[in-house]
PDB file of C-alpha atoms in Angstrom:
ATOM      1  CA  UNK A 503      50.655   9.721  17.355  1.00  0.00           C
ATOM      2  CA  UNK A 504      54.080  10.279  15.799  1.00  0.00           C
ATOM      3  CA  UNK A 505      57.133   8.267  16.742  1.00  0.00           C
ATOM      4  CA  UNK A 506      58.903  11.543  17.564  1.00  0.00           C
ATOM      5  CA  UNK A 507      56.230  12.474  20.114  1.00  0.00           C
ATOM      6  CA  UNK A 508      56.503   9.057  21.758  1.00  0.00           C
ATOM      7  CA  UNK A 509      60.298   9.264  21.766  1.00  0.00           C
ATOM      8  CA  UNK A 510      60.370  12.715  23.351  1.00  0.00           C
ATOM      9  CA  UNK A 511      57.814  11.740  25.988  1.00  0.00           C
ATOM     10  CA  UNK A 512      59.748   8.579  26.835  1.00  0.00           C
ATOM     11  CA  UNK A 513      62.978  10.531  27.220  1.00  0.00           C
ATOM     12  CA  UNK A 514      61.300  12.952  29.631  1.00  0.00           C
ATOM     13  CA  UNK A 515      59.672  10.102  31.555  1.00  0.00           C
ATOM     14  CA  UNK A 516      62.963   8.259  32.033  1.00  0.00           C
ATOM     15  CA  UNK A 517      64.656  11.467  33.186  1.00  0.00           C
ATOM     16  CA  UNK A 518      61.928  12.005  35.781  1.00  0.00           C
ATOM     17  CA  UNK A 519      62.100   8.392  36.955  1.00  0.00           C
ATOM     18  CA  UNK A 520      65.863   8.664  37.407  1.00  0.00           C
ATOM     19  CA  UNK A 521      65.357  11.871  39.352  1.00  0.00           C
ATOM     20  CA  UNK A 522      63.180  10.057  41.891  1.00  0.00           C
ATOM     21  CA  UNK A 523      66.134   7.777  42.630  1.00  0.00           C
ATOM     22  CA  UNK A 524      68.715  10.574  42.696  1.00  0.00           C
ATOM     23  CA  UNK A 525      66.585  12.619  45.096  1.00  0.00           C
ATOM     24  CA  UNK A 526      65.990   9.663  47.411  1.00  0.00           C
ATOM     25  CA  UNK A 527      62.264   9.312  46.791  1.00  0.00           C
ATOM     26  CA  UNK A 528      62.571   5.656  45.783  1.00  0.00           C
ATOM     27  CA  UNK A 529      65.026   2.825  46.315  1.00  0.00           C
ATOM     28  CA  UNK A 530      65.952   0.374  43.587  1.00  0.00           C
ATOM     29  CA  UNK A 531      63.060  -0.271  41.223  1.00  0.00           C
ATOM     30  CA  UNK A 532      60.301   0.826  43.615  1.00  0.00           C
ATOM     31  CA  UNK A 533      57.907   3.553  42.527  1.00  0.00           C
ATOM     32  CA  UNK A 534      56.836   4.322  38.962  1.00  0.00           C
ATOM     33  CA  UNK A 535      56.169   7.186  36.571  1.00  0.00           C
ATOM     34  CA  UNK A 536      53.806   7.709  33.653  1.00  0.00           C
ATOM     35  CA  UNK A 537      52.941  10.395  31.134  1.00  0.00           C
ATOM     36  CA  UNK A 538      49.949  10.735  28.842  1.00  0.00           C
ATOM     37  CA  UNK A 539      50.371  11.422  25.124  1.00  0.00           C
ATOM     38  CA  UNK A 540      46.982  11.759  23.476  1.00  0.00           C
ATOM     39  CA  UNK A 541      45.038   8.561  24.160  1.00  0.00           C
ATOM     40  CA  UNK A 542      48.193   6.644  25.053  1.00  0.00           C
ATOM     41  CA  UNK A 543      50.062   6.319  28.349  1.00  0.00           C
ATOM     42  CA  UNK A 544      53.799   5.751  28.606  1.00  0.00           C
ATOM     43  CA  UNK A 545      54.808   3.996  31.831  1.00  0.00           C
ATOM     44  CA  UNK A 546      57.955   2.736  33.465  1.00  0.00           C
ATOM     45  CA  UNK A 547      58.282  -1.041  33.084  1.00  0.00           C
ATOM     46  CA  UNK A 548      58.118  -3.465  35.997  1.00  0.00           C
ATOM     47  CA  UNK A 549      61.312  -4.305  37.862  1.00  0.00           C
ATOM     48  CA  UNK A 550      63.834  -2.599  35.563  1.00  0.00           C
ATOM     49  CA  UNK A 551      66.390  -0.170  37.071  1.00  0.00           C
ATOM     50  CA  UNK A 552      65.822   3.264  35.587  1.00  0.00           C
ATOM     51  CA  UNK A 553      69.469   3.737  34.655  1.00  0.00           C
ATOM     52  CA  UNK A 554      69.182   0.779  32.289  1.00  0.00           C
ATOM     53  CA  UNK A 555      66.212   2.062  30.296  1.00  0.00           C
ATOM     54  CA  UNK A 556      66.881   2.970  26.662  1.00  0.00           C
ATOM     55  CA  UNK A 557      64.729   4.469  23.876  1.00  0.00           C
ATOM     56  CA  UNK A 558      64.044   0.925  22.691  1.00  0.00           C
ATOM     57  CA  UNK A 559      62.375   0.113  26.023  1.00  0.00           C
ATOM     58  CA  UNK A 560      59.437   2.516  25.571  1.00  0.00           C
ATOM     59  CA  UNK A 561      56.424   0.886  27.224  1.00  0.00           C
ATOM     60  CA  UNK A 562      53.051   2.176  25.999  1.00  0.00           C
ATOM     61  CA  UNK A 563      49.464   1.222  26.854  1.00  0.00           C
ATOM     62  CA  UNK A 564      46.061   2.561  25.906  1.00  0.00           C
ATOM     63  CA  UNK A 565      43.553   3.839  28.470  1.00  0.00           C
ATOM     64  CA  UNK A 566      42.046   0.360  28.749  1.00  0.00           C
ATOM     65  CA  UNK A 567      45.421  -1.013  29.806  1.00  0.00           C
ATOM     66  CA  UNK A 568      46.213  -2.849  26.577  1.00  0.00           C
ATOM     67  CA  UNK A 569      49.911  -2.732  25.728  1.00  0.00           C
ATOM     68  CA  UNK A 570      50.385  -1.254  22.274  1.00  0.00           C
ATOM     69  CA  UNK A 571      54.153  -0.763  22.176  1.00  0.00           C
ATOM     70  CA  UNK A 572      57.192  -2.260  23.822  1.00  0.00           C
ATOM     71  CA  UNK A 573      58.322  -5.707  24.931  1.00  0.00           C
ATOM     72  CA  UNK A 574      58.737  -5.005  28.655  1.00  0.00           C
ATOM     73  CA  UNK A 575      55.865  -5.585  31.081  1.00  0.00           C
ATOM     74  CA  UNK A 576      54.324  -2.311  32.358  1.00  0.00           C
ATOM     75  CA  UNK A 577      54.608  -1.370  36.029  1.00  0.00           C
ATOM     76  CA  UNK A 578      52.531  -3.477  38.411  1.00  0.00           C
ATOM     77  CA  UNK A 579      50.869  -0.243  39.586  1.00  0.00           C
ATOM     78  CA  UNK A 580      49.326   0.387  36.159  1.00  0.00           C
ATOM     79  CA  UNK A 581      45.767   0.297  37.621  1.00  0.00           C
ATOM     80  CA  UNK A 582      46.514   3.375  39.762  1.00  0.00           C
ATOM     81  CA  UNK A 583      47.933   5.327  36.853  1.00  0.00           C
ATOM     82  CA  UNK A 584      45.045   4.477  34.540  1.00  0.00           C
ATOM     83  CA  UNK A 585      42.398   5.379  37.144  1.00  0.00           C
ATOM     84  CA  UNK A 586      43.912   8.849  37.411  1.00  0.00           C
ATOM     85  CA  UNK A 587      43.936   9.360  33.645  1.00  0.00           C
ATOM     86  CA  UNK A 588      40.363   8.090  33.310  1.00  0.00           C
ATOM     87  CA  UNK A 589      38.983  10.417  35.990  1.00  0.00           C
ATOM     88  CA  UNK A 590      41.154  13.547  35.883  1.00  0.00           C
ATOM     89  CA  UNK A 591      42.774  15.757  33.217  1.00  0.00           C
ATOM     90  CA  UNK A 592      46.228  14.698  34.472  1.00  0.00           C
ATOM     91  CA  UNK A 593      49.094  14.687  32.018  1.00  0.00           C
ATOM     92  CA  UNK A 594      51.561  12.810  34.244  1.00  0.00           C
ATOM     93  CA  UNK A 595      51.664  10.690  37.403  1.00  0.00           C
ATOM     94  CA  UNK A 596      54.501  10.023  39.859  1.00  0.00           C
ATOM     95  CA  UNK A 597      54.321   7.261  42.491  1.00  0.00           C
ATOM     96  CA  UNK A 598      57.089   6.900  45.095  1.00  0.00           C
ATOM     97  CA  UNK A 599      57.986   5.118  48.324  1.00  0.00           C
ATOM     98  CA  UNK A 600      59.408   8.290  49.879  1.00  0.00           C
ATOM     99  CA  UNK A 601      60.601   7.635  53.449  1.00  0.00           C
ATOM    100  CA  UNK A 602      58.954  10.452  55.409  1.00  0.00           C
ATOM    101  CA  UNK A 603      55.686  10.322  53.499  1.00  0.00           C
ATOM    102  CA  UNK A 604      55.455   6.562  53.964  1.00  0.00           C
ATOM    103  CA  UNK A 605      56.131   6.975  57.681  1.00  0.00           C
ATOM    104  CA  UNK A 606      53.350   9.560  57.971  1.00  0.00           C
ATOM    105  CA  UNK A 607      50.963   7.217  56.124  1.00  0.00           C
ATOM    106  CA  UNK A 608      51.246   4.788  59.042  1.00  0.00           C
ATOM    107  CA  UNK A 609      50.402   7.399  61.690  1.00  0.00           C
ATOM    108  CA  UNK A 610      47.426   9.483  60.551  1.00  0.00           C
ATOM    109  CA  UNK A 611      44.474   9.464  58.161  1.00  0.00           C
ATOM    110  CA  UNK A 612      45.332  12.941  56.896  1.00  0.00           C
ATOM    111  CA  UNK A 613      48.572  14.914  56.953  1.00  0.00           C
ATOM    112  CA  UNK A 614      48.056  17.688  59.544  1.00  0.00           C
ATOM    113  CA  UNK A 615      48.133  21.202  57.989  1.00  0.00           C
ATOM    114  CA  UNK A 616      51.713  21.908  59.035  1.00  0.00           C
ATOM    115  CA  UNK A 617      52.503  24.158  56.050  1.00  0.00           C
ATOM    116  CA  UNK A 618      50.625  26.265  53.530  1.00  0.00           C
ATOM    117  CA  UNK A 619      52.038  24.314  50.577  1.00  0.00           C
ATOM    118  CA  UNK A 620      49.237  21.814  51.199  1.00  0.00           C
ATOM    119  CA  UNK A 621      47.086  24.322  49.312  1.00  0.00           C
ATOM    120  CA  UNK A 622      49.147  23.621  46.189  1.00  0.00           C
ATOM    121  CA  UNK A 623      47.915  20.035  46.359  1.00  0.00           C
ATOM    122  CA  UNK A 624      44.258  21.054  46.652  1.00  0.00           C
ATOM    123  CA  UNK A 625      44.004  20.987  50.440  1.00  0.00           C
ATOM    124  CA  UNK A 626      44.792  18.654  53.357  1.00  0.00           C
ATOM    125  CA  UNK A 627      46.478  15.519  52.026  1.00  0.00           C
ATOM    126  CA  UNK A 628      44.479  12.373  52.727  1.00  0.00           C
ATOM    127  CA  UNK A 629      45.769   8.862  53.379  1.00  0.00           C
ATOM    128  CA  UNK A 630      44.199   6.109  51.267  1.00  0.00           C
ATOM    129  CA  UNK A 631      43.461   2.872  53.186  1.00  0.00           C
ATOM    130  CA  UNK A 632      45.887   0.016  52.686  1.00  0.00           C
ATOM    131  CA  UNK A 633      45.344  -2.529  49.926  1.00  0.00           C
ATOM    132  CA  UNK A 634      47.657  -4.968  48.163  1.00  0.00           C
ATOM    133  CA  UNK A 635      49.906  -3.229  45.642  1.00  0.00           C
ATOM    134  CA  UNK A 636      48.951  -3.441  42.000  1.00  0.00           C
ATOM    135  CA  UNK A 637      45.266  -4.148  42.682  1.00  0.00           C
ATOM    136  CA  UNK A 638      42.083  -2.453  41.554  1.00  0.00           C
ATOM    137  CA  UNK A 639      41.188  -2.171  45.247  1.00  0.00           C
ATOM    138  CA  UNK A 640      44.231   0.008  45.882  1.00  0.00           C
ATOM    139  CA  UNK A 641      43.469   2.085  42.791  1.00  0.00           C
ATOM    140  CA  UNK A 642      39.932   2.668  44.079  1.00  0.00           C
ATOM    141  CA  UNK A 643      41.112   3.746  47.533  1.00  0.00           C
ATOM    142  CA  UNK A 644      43.612   6.098  45.913  1.00  0.00           C
ATOM    143  CA  UNK A 645      40.998   7.692  43.658  1.00  0.00           C
ATOM    144  CA  UNK A 646      38.772   8.419  46.646  1.00  0.00           C
ATOM    145  CA  UNK A 647      41.668  10.013  48.543  1.00  0.00           C
ATOM    146  CA  UNK A 648      42.488  12.125  45.479  1.00  0.00           C
ATOM    147  CA  UNK A 649      39.017  13.672  45.195  1.00  0.00           C
ATOM    148  CA  UNK A 650      39.633  17.421  44.630  1.00  0.00           C
ATOM    149  CA  UNK A 651      43.340  16.826  45.317  1.00  0.00           C
ATOM    150  CA  UNK A 652      46.437  16.333  43.193  1.00  0.00           C
ATOM    151  CA  UNK A 653      48.312  14.132  45.671  1.00  0.00           C
ATOM    152  CA  UNK A 654      47.645  11.609  48.415  1.00  0.00           C
ATOM    153  CA  UNK A 655      49.410   9.167  50.697  1.00  0.00           C
ATOM    154  CA  UNK A 656      48.942   5.401  50.474  1.00  0.00           C
ATOM    155  CA  UNK A 657      48.914   3.744  53.892  1.00  0.00           C
ATOM    156  CA  UNK A 658      52.039   1.648  54.568  1.00  0.00           C
ATOM    157  CA  UNK A 659      53.062   2.229  50.951  1.00  0.00           C
ATOM    158  CA  UNK A 660      54.000   5.683  49.656  1.00  0.00           C
ATOM    159  CA  UNK A 661      52.764   8.628  47.611  1.00  0.00           C
ATOM    160  CA  UNK A 662      50.879   9.405  44.418  1.00  0.00           C
ATOM    161  CA  UNK A 663      50.806  12.807  42.740  1.00  0.00           C
ATOM    162  CA  UNK A 664      49.616  13.963  39.348  1.00  0.00           C
ATOM    163  CA  UNK A 665      49.954  17.145  37.327  1.00  0.00           C
ATOM    164  CA  UNK A 666      49.670  18.717  33.926  1.00  0.00           C
ATOM    165  CA  UNK A 667      53.260  17.704  33.194  1.00  0.00           C
ATOM    166  CA  UNK A 668      56.012  15.453  34.502  1.00  0.00           C
ATOM    167  CA  UNK A 669      57.695  18.454  36.109  1.00  0.00           C
ATOM    168  CA  UNK A 670      54.523  19.455  37.951  1.00  0.00           C
ATOM    169  CA  UNK A 671      53.763  15.919  39.119  1.00  0.00           C
ATOM    170  CA  UNK A 672      57.327  15.551  40.342  1.00  0.00           C
ATOM    171  CA  UNK A 673      57.289  18.906  42.132  1.00  0.00           C
ATOM    172  CA  UNK A 674      54.085  17.987  43.943  1.00  0.00           C
ATOM    173  CA  UNK A 675      55.648  14.690  44.992  1.00  0.00           C
ATOM    174  CA  UNK A 676      58.712  16.458  46.364  1.00  0.00           C
ATOM    175  CA  UNK A 677      56.599  19.067  48.182  1.00  0.00           C
ATOM    176  CA  UNK A 678      54.527  16.323  49.821  1.00  0.00           C
ATOM    177  CA  UNK A 679      57.609  14.469  51.032  1.00  0.00           C
ATOM    178  CA  UNK A 680      59.034  17.738  52.408  1.00  0.00           C
ATOM    179  CA  UNK A 681      55.833  18.548  54.307  1.00  0.00           C
ATOM    180  CA  UNK A 682      55.783  15.060  55.801  1.00  0.00           C
ATOM    181  CA  UNK A 683      59.375  15.490  56.903  1.00  0.00           C
ATOM    182  CA  UNK A 684      58.569  18.849  58.523  1.00  0.00           C
ATOM    183  CA  UNK A 685      55.617  17.382  60.436  1.00  0.00           C
ATOM    184  CA  UNK A 686      57.573  14.353  61.623  1.00  0.00           C
ATOM    185  CA  UNK A 687      60.496  16.550  62.700  1.00  0.00           C
ATOM    186  CA  UNK A 688      58.295  18.984  64.623  1.00  0.00           C
ATOM    187  CA  UNK A 689      56.280  16.162  66.198  1.00  0.00           C
ATOM    188  CA  UNK A 690      59.422  14.475  67.490  1.00  0.00           C
ATOM    189  CA  UNK A 691      60.399  17.334  69.842  1.00  0.00           C
ATOM    190  CA  UNK A 692      59.566  16.226  73.407  1.00  0.00           C
ATOM    191  CA  UNK A 693      57.111  18.412  75.283  1.00  0.00           C
ATOM    192  CA  UNK A 694      55.987  20.331  72.225  1.00  0.00           C
ATOM    193  CA  UNK A 695      53.068  20.022  69.818  1.00  0.00           C
ATOM    194  CA  UNK A 696      53.416  21.491  66.317  1.00  0.00           C
ATOM    195  CA  UNK A 697      51.358  24.594  65.588  1.00  0.00           C
ATOM    196  CA  UNK A 698      48.973  23.868  62.722  1.00  0.00           C
ATOM    197  CA  UNK A 699      47.338  26.235  60.275  1.00  0.00           C
ATOM    198  CA  UNK A 700      43.799  27.290  61.308  1.00  0.00           C
ATOM    199  CA  UNK A 701      40.721  26.212  59.334  1.00  0.00           C
ATOM    200  CA  UNK A 702      40.222  28.287  56.209  1.00  0.00           C
ATOM    201  CA  UNK A 703      43.856  29.335  55.891  1.00  0.00           C
ATOM    202  CA  UNK A 704      44.572  26.894  53.079  1.00  0.00           C
ATOM    203  CA  UNK A 705      41.659  28.409  51.135  1.00  0.00           C
ATOM    204  CA  UNK A 706      43.254  31.856  51.549  1.00  0.00           C
ATOM    205  CA  UNK A 707      46.573  30.497  50.377  1.00  0.00           C
ATOM    206  CA  UNK A 708      44.985  28.786  47.370  1.00  0.00           C
ATOM    207  CA  UNK A 709      43.440  32.100  46.350  1.00  0.00           C
ATOM    208  CA  UNK A 710      46.788  33.841  46.616  1.00  0.00           C
ATOM    209  CA  UNK A 711      48.490  31.068  44.630  1.00  0.00           C
ATOM    210  CA  UNK A 712      46.334  32.011  41.650  1.00  0.00           C
ATOM    211  CA  UNK A 713      48.515  35.073  41.163  1.00  0.00           C
ATOM    212  CA  UNK A 714      51.808  33.339  41.976  1.00  0.00           C
ATOM    213  CA  UNK A 715      54.737  33.207  39.544  1.00  0.00           C
ATOM    214  CA  UNK A 716      55.767  35.158  36.512  1.00  0.00           C
ATOM    215  CA  UNK A 717      53.103  36.900  34.459  1.00  0.00           C
ATOM    216  CA  UNK A 718      53.440  37.002  30.705  1.00  0.00           C
TER     217      UNK A 718
END
């Protein structure tokens, strides 16, 4: 793996991490981001504000979790990131403590189908049971909740989303937070119950999504 490839991936990772702060998806040093480059994984380091990260801070591990580059300790949530890379074709992972999504994680075991964008995440978004942060137990719960999905909620904790790229993983994270905000907002109106999408509708949406976007 060339130094240029690592450098470019690190630059993109830091930009995405800073975006999670700017867009209010994390506070301080909470949350973390990773991107896969070949058989290596670049991750945000533990407890370092994203605006202080420089090219010299690149933190790189292999798929077994062994640190191969960098002096800073990798994020404490490394087990979650590695489980995703070991079991899916993901190219990037974003983990946040987004406010509305975290609130929803304390209320339900699955985000109600309030909007068709759930189809973009593979279907109804599940909530992984609570476990101590940074543990293999939490990583296992998350992997189960992610079965056939590209995002899930972590009870009393936050969100995890993965994608082919940093941009896609980030977009899925933002869409999940938005859907949680919509559901919470609709649910808070006294005397009214939100209308939910009927069974099978997300499958219809997923089929239509296959032709979405620009064709080249």
